[in-house]
Each structure stands twice: as C-alpha cells, then as structure tokens.
CSV table of C-alpha atoms and ligand atoms in Angstrom, one decimal:
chain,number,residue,atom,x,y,z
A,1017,UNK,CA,79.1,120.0,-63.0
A,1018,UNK,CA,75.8,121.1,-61.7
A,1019,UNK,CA,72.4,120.3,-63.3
A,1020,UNK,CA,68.9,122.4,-63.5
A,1021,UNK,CA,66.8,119.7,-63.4
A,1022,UNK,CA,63.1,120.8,-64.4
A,1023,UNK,CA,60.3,119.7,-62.4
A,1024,UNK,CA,57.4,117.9,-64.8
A,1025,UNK,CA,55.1,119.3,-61.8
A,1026,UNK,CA,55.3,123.1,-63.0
A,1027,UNK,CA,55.0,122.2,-67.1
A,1028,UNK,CA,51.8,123.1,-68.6
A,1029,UNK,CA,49.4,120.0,-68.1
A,1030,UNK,CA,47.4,120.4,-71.3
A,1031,UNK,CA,50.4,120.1,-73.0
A,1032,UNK,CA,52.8,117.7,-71.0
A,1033,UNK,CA,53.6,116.0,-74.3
A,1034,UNK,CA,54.9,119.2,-76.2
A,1035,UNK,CA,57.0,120.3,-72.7
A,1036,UNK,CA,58.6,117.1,-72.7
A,1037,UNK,CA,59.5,117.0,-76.4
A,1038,UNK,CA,60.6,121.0,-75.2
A,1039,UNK,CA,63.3,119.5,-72.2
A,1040,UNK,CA,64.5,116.7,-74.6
A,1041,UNK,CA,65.4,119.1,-77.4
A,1042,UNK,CA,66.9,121.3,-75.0
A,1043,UNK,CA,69.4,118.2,-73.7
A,1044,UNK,CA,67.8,117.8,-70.7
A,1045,UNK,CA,69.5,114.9,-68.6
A,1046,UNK,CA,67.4,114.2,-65.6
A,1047,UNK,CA,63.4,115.1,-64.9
A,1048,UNK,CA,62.1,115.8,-61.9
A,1049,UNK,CA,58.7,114.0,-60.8
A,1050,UNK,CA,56.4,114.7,-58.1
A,1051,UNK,CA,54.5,112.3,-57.0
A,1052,UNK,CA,52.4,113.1,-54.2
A,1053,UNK,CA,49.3,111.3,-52.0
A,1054,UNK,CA,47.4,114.3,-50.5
A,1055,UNK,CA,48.2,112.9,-46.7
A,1056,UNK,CA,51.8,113.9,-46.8
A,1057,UNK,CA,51.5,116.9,-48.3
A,1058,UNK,CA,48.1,118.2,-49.1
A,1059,UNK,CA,48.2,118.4,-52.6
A,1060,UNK,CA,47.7,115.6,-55.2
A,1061,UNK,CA,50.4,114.8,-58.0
A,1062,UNK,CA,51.5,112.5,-60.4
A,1063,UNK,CA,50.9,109.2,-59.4
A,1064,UNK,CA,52.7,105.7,-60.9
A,1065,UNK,CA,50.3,105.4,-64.2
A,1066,UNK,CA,51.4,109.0,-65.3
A,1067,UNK,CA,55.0,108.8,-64.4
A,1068,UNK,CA,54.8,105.5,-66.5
A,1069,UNK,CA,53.1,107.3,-69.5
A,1070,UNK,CA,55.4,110.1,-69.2
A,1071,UNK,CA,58.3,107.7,-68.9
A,1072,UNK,CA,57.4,106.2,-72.0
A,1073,UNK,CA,57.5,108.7,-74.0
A,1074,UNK,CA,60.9,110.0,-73.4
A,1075,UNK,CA,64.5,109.0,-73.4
A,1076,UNK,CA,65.3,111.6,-69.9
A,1077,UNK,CA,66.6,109.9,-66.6
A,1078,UNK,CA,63.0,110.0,-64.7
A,1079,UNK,CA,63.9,111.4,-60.8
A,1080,UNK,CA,60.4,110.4,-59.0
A,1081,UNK,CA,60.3,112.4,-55.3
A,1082,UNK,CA,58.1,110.3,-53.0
A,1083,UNK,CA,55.6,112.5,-51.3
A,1084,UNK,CA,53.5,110.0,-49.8
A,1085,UNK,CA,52.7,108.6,-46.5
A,1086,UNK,CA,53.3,105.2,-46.7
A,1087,UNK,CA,56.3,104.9,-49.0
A,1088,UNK,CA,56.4,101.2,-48.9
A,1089,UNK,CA,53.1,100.9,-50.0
A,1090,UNK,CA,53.5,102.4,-53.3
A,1091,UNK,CA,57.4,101.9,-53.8
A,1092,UNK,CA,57.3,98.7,-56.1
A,1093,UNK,CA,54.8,100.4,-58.8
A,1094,UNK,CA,57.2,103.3,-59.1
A,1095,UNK,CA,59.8,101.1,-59.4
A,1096,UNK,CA,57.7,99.7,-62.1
A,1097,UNK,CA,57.5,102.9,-64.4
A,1098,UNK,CA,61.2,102.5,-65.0
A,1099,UNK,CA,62.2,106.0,-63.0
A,1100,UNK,CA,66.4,105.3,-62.7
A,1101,UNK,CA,66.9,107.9,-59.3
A,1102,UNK,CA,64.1,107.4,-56.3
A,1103,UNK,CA,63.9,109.5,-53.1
A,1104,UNK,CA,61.7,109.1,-50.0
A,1105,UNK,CA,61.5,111.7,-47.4
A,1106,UNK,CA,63.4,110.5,-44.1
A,1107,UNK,CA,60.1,112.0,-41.9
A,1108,UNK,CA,57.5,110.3,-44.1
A,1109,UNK,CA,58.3,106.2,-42.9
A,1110,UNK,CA,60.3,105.0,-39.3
A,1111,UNK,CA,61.6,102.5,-41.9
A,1112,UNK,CA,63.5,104.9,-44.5
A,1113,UNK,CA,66.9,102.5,-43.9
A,1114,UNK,CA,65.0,99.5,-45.1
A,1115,UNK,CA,62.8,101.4,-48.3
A,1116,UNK,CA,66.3,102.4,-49.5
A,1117,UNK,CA,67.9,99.3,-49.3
A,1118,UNK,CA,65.1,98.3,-51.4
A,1119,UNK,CA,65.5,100.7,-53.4
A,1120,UNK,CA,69.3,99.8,-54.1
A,1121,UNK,CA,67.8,96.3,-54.4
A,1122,UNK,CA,66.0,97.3,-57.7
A,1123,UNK,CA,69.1,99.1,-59.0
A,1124,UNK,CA,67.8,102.2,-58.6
A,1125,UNK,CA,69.8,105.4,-57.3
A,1126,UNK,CA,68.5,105.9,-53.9
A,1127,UNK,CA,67.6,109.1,-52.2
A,1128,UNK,CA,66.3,110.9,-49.1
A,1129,UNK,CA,64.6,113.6,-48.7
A,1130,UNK,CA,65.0,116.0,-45.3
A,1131,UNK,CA,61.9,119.0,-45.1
A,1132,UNK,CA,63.4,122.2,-43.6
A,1133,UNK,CA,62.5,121.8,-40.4
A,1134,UNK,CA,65.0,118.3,-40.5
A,1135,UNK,CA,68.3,118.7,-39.5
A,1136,UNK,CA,70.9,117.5,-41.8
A,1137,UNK,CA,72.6,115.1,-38.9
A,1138,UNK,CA,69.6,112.7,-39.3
A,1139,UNK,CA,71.4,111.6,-43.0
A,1140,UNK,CA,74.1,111.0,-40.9
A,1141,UNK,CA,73.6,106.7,-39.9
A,1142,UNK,CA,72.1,106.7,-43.6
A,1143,UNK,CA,75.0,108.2,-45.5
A,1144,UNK,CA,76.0,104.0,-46.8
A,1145,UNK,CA,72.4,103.5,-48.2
A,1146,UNK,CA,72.0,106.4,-50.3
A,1147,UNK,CA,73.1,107.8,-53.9
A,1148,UNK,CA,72.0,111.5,-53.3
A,1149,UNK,CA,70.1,113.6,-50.7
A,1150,UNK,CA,67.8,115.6,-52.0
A,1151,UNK,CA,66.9,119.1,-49.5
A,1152,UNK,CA,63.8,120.5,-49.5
A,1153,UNK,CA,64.1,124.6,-49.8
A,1154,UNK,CA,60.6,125.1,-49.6
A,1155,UNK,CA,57.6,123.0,-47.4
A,1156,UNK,CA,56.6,120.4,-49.8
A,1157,UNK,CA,53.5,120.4,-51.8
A,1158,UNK,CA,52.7,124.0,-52.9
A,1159,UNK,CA,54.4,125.3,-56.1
A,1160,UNK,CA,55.0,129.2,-55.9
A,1161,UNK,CA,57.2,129.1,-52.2
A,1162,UNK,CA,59.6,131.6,-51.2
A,1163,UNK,CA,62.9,129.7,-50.9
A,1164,UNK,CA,64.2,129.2,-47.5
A,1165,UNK,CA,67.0,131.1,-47.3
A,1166,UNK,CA,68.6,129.3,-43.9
A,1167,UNK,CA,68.9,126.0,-46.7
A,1168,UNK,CA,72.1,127.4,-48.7
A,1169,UNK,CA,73.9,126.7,-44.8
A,1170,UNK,CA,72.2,122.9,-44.6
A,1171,UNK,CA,73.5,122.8,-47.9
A,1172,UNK,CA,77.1,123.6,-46.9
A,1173,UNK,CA,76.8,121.4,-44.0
A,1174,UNK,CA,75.7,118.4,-45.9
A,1175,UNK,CA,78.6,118.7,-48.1
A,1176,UNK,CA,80.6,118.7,-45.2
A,1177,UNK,CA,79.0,115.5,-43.7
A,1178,UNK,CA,79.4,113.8,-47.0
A,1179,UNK,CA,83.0,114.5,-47.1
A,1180,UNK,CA,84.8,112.5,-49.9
A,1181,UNK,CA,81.7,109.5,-50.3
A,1182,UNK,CA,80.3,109.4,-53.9
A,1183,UNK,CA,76.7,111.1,-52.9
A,1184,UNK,CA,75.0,114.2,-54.7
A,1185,UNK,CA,73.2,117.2,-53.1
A,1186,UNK,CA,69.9,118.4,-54.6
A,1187,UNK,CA,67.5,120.9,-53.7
A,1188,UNK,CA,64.2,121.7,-54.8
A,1189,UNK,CA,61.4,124.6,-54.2
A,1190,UNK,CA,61.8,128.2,-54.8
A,1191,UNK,CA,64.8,128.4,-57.2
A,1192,UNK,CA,65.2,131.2,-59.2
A,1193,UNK,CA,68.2,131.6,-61.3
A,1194,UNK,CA,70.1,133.6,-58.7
A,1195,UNK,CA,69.5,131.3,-56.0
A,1196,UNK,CA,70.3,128.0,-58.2
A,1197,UNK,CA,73.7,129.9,-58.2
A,1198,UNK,CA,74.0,130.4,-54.7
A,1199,UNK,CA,72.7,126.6,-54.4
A,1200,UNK,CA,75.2,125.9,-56.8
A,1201,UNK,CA,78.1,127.7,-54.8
A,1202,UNK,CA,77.1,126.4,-51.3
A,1203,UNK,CA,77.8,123.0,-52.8
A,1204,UNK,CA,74.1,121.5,-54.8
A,1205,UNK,CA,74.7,119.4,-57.5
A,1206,UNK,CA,71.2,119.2,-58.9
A,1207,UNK,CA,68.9,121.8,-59.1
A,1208,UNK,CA,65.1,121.5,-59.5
A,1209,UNK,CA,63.3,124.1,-61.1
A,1210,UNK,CA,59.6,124.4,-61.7
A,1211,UNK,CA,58.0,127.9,-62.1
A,1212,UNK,CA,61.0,129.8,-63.1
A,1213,UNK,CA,61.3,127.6,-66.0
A,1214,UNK,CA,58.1,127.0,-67.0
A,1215,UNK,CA,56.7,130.8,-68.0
A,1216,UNK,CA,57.2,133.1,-70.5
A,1217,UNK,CA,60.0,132.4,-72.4
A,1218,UNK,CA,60.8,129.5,-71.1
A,1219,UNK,CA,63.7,128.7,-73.9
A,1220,UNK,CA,65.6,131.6,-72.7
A,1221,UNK,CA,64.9,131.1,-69.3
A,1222,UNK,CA,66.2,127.5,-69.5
A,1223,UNK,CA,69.2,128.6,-71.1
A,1224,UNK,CA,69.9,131.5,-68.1
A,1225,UNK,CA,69.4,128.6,-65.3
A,1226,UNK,CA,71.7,126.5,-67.0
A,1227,UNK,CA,74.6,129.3,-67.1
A,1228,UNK,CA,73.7,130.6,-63.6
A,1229,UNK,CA,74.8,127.4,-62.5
A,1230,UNK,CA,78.1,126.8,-64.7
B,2270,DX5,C1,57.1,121.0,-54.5
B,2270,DX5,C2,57.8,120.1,-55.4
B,2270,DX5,C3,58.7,120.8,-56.4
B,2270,DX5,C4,58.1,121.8,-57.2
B,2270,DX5,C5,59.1,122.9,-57.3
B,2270,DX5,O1,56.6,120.3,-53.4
B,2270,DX5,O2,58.5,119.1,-54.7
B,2270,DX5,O3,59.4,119.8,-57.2
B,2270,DX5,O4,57.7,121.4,-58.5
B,2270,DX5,O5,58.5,124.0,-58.0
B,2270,DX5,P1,59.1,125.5,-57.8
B,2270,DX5,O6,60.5,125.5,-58.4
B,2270,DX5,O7,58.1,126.3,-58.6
B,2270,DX5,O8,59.1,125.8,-56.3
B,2271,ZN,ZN1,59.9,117.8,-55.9
C-alpha cells in the first residue's frame, strides 16, 4: 500500500511540536527529515541535534534524507538520533557502496537518493546494498518546486530494474495530490509531501493525499 509521508521540513517551525502531535494523531507511519549542509544544496536544514529532539518526542518511524557533502562525516551522529530508514544521495560521495553498507551495519534501512539529472541505471550495481531508493522529483534544497514531470517515467523504470527484490520507490518534491496519484500508479511506494500538506487545512488535505494514493 502506498504511503504520504510528510516532510517535517514544510511544518510550521514555531510550532514543530503541535505539527508533530498533528501527524501522530493522524496515524502517521513514517516522517520525512531533511537534513541539509548548505554545500550540497544551498539551503540549511535540520541537522543531527533537531532530528534527535524531534525524534524524541515522537513514536513515528524518522526517515532522515542526507543532503550533505560529506555523508561519511556526519553519518554516525544521525545514526545516533535513532532515525530507523537513512538515504544518501548516490552523487553526493564516490563512496555511496561503502556509506550504505554502513548503514545496514547499524541496522538501519538503507537508501539512495538519485537528483533528476541521475539516470536510474546508476542504482543498478547498488541494487544488494539498499532497502529503498528514494527519487528526487524536484532539484533538492528549495521547497515550492514544480515537479518534474519526466520522473513518473524514472519511476516506472526503477520498478522495472527492481524487478521482484524486496526494495521501495519514493519520491519527494512537488507532490500535489494528483501527482502523488500518478507517482502512485507509475509504481512509488512512499510519497513525501511538504507544502501541499502543510497549509490551510491541512487535516483535510492530509486526508485527500492519503485517498489519492489508495
Ligand atoms: C526538498 C526536500 C523535500 C521538501 C519537499 O529538497 O528534500 O523533502 O520538504 O517539499 P515539497 O513537497 O513542498 O516540494
Ligand atoms: Zn527530502
């Protein structure tokens, strides 16, 4: 069945702890996490202390997406803040087979993470290492993208390439409810959403993404 997972990164920041009380009354499952250094991408997000904060304060399945240069460098202290599902993006380290292993190594569910411009047949040598890929619809970094529309095809392709092994597709960046169910159709299993959960409404919305995706 396929999952909206809510990204922590488009919640209202004054109130982090109400939104999180908000996605664990509403049965949320898994939570997205950015966590981002300002080299690989320009912005800054979360970073290991918050996640841990944040993580302690709720019973959801953390899902930390590594924006960062140097993944190794920062990879044991978000191991550290407990987060169960950890992806890396395959174009930020020449080492992403060894940082996944390692991430295995901690018992963690491994992922990578391919930016649009990365074709899907790089996953292809990695396909052993990892628990779920995790497709970038948008550039990283900058909430409020237009969704890359050329995705829902890497999407179908990936499923393809995955064939019957035991790994999930996700996407993130620019899903609205009508593209989470083309996302959905084209084979994603989880589903991030940021600002077209966390607006007006958001309740309602929430419960709209969820049946979009059914
Ligand atoms: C962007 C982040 C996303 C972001 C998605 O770089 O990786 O997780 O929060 O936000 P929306 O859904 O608003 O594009
Ligand atoms: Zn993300």
């Amino acid at each position: 069945m396929t999952q909206i997972l809510p990204s922590i990164f488009g919640a209202d920041i004054l109130h982090l702890q109400d939104e999180i009380d908000f996605l664990e009354a509403e049965q949320t499952e898994i939570l997205h996490v950015d966590l981002m250094d300002g080299n690989f991408v320009s912005n800054i997000a979360f970073g290991p202390n918050q996640i841990a904060a944040m993580k302690q304060h709720s019973t959801m399945t953390f899902d930390v997406h590594m924006m960062v240069e140097q993944p190794n460098d920062h990879l044991e202290d978000v191991i550290q803040t407990g987060a169960e599902m950890i992806s890396v993006h395959y174009e930020a380290t020449p080492h992403i087979h060894s940082i996944l292993q390692k991430i295995r190594k901690a018992k963690r569910k491994a992922g990578v993470v391919i930016n649009p411009g990365t074709p899907e047949a790089a996953l292809e040598y990695l396909l052993e290492e990892i628990d779920y890929i995790l497709i970038m619809t948008i550039n990283p970094g900058q909430p409020g993208q237009t969704f890359i529309r050329k995705s829902l095809e890497k999407i179908r392709n990936t499923k393809k390439l995955i064939g019957d092994r035991n790994i999930l597709i996700e996407v993130d960046g620019g899903v609205n409810k009508e593209l989470a169910k083309q996302c959905a159709e084209a084979g994603a299993d989880l589903i991030v959403v940021g600002g077209a959960l966390f607006s007006e409404d958001k309740k309602a919305r929430y419960e709209e993404l969820k049946k979009a995706v059914q």
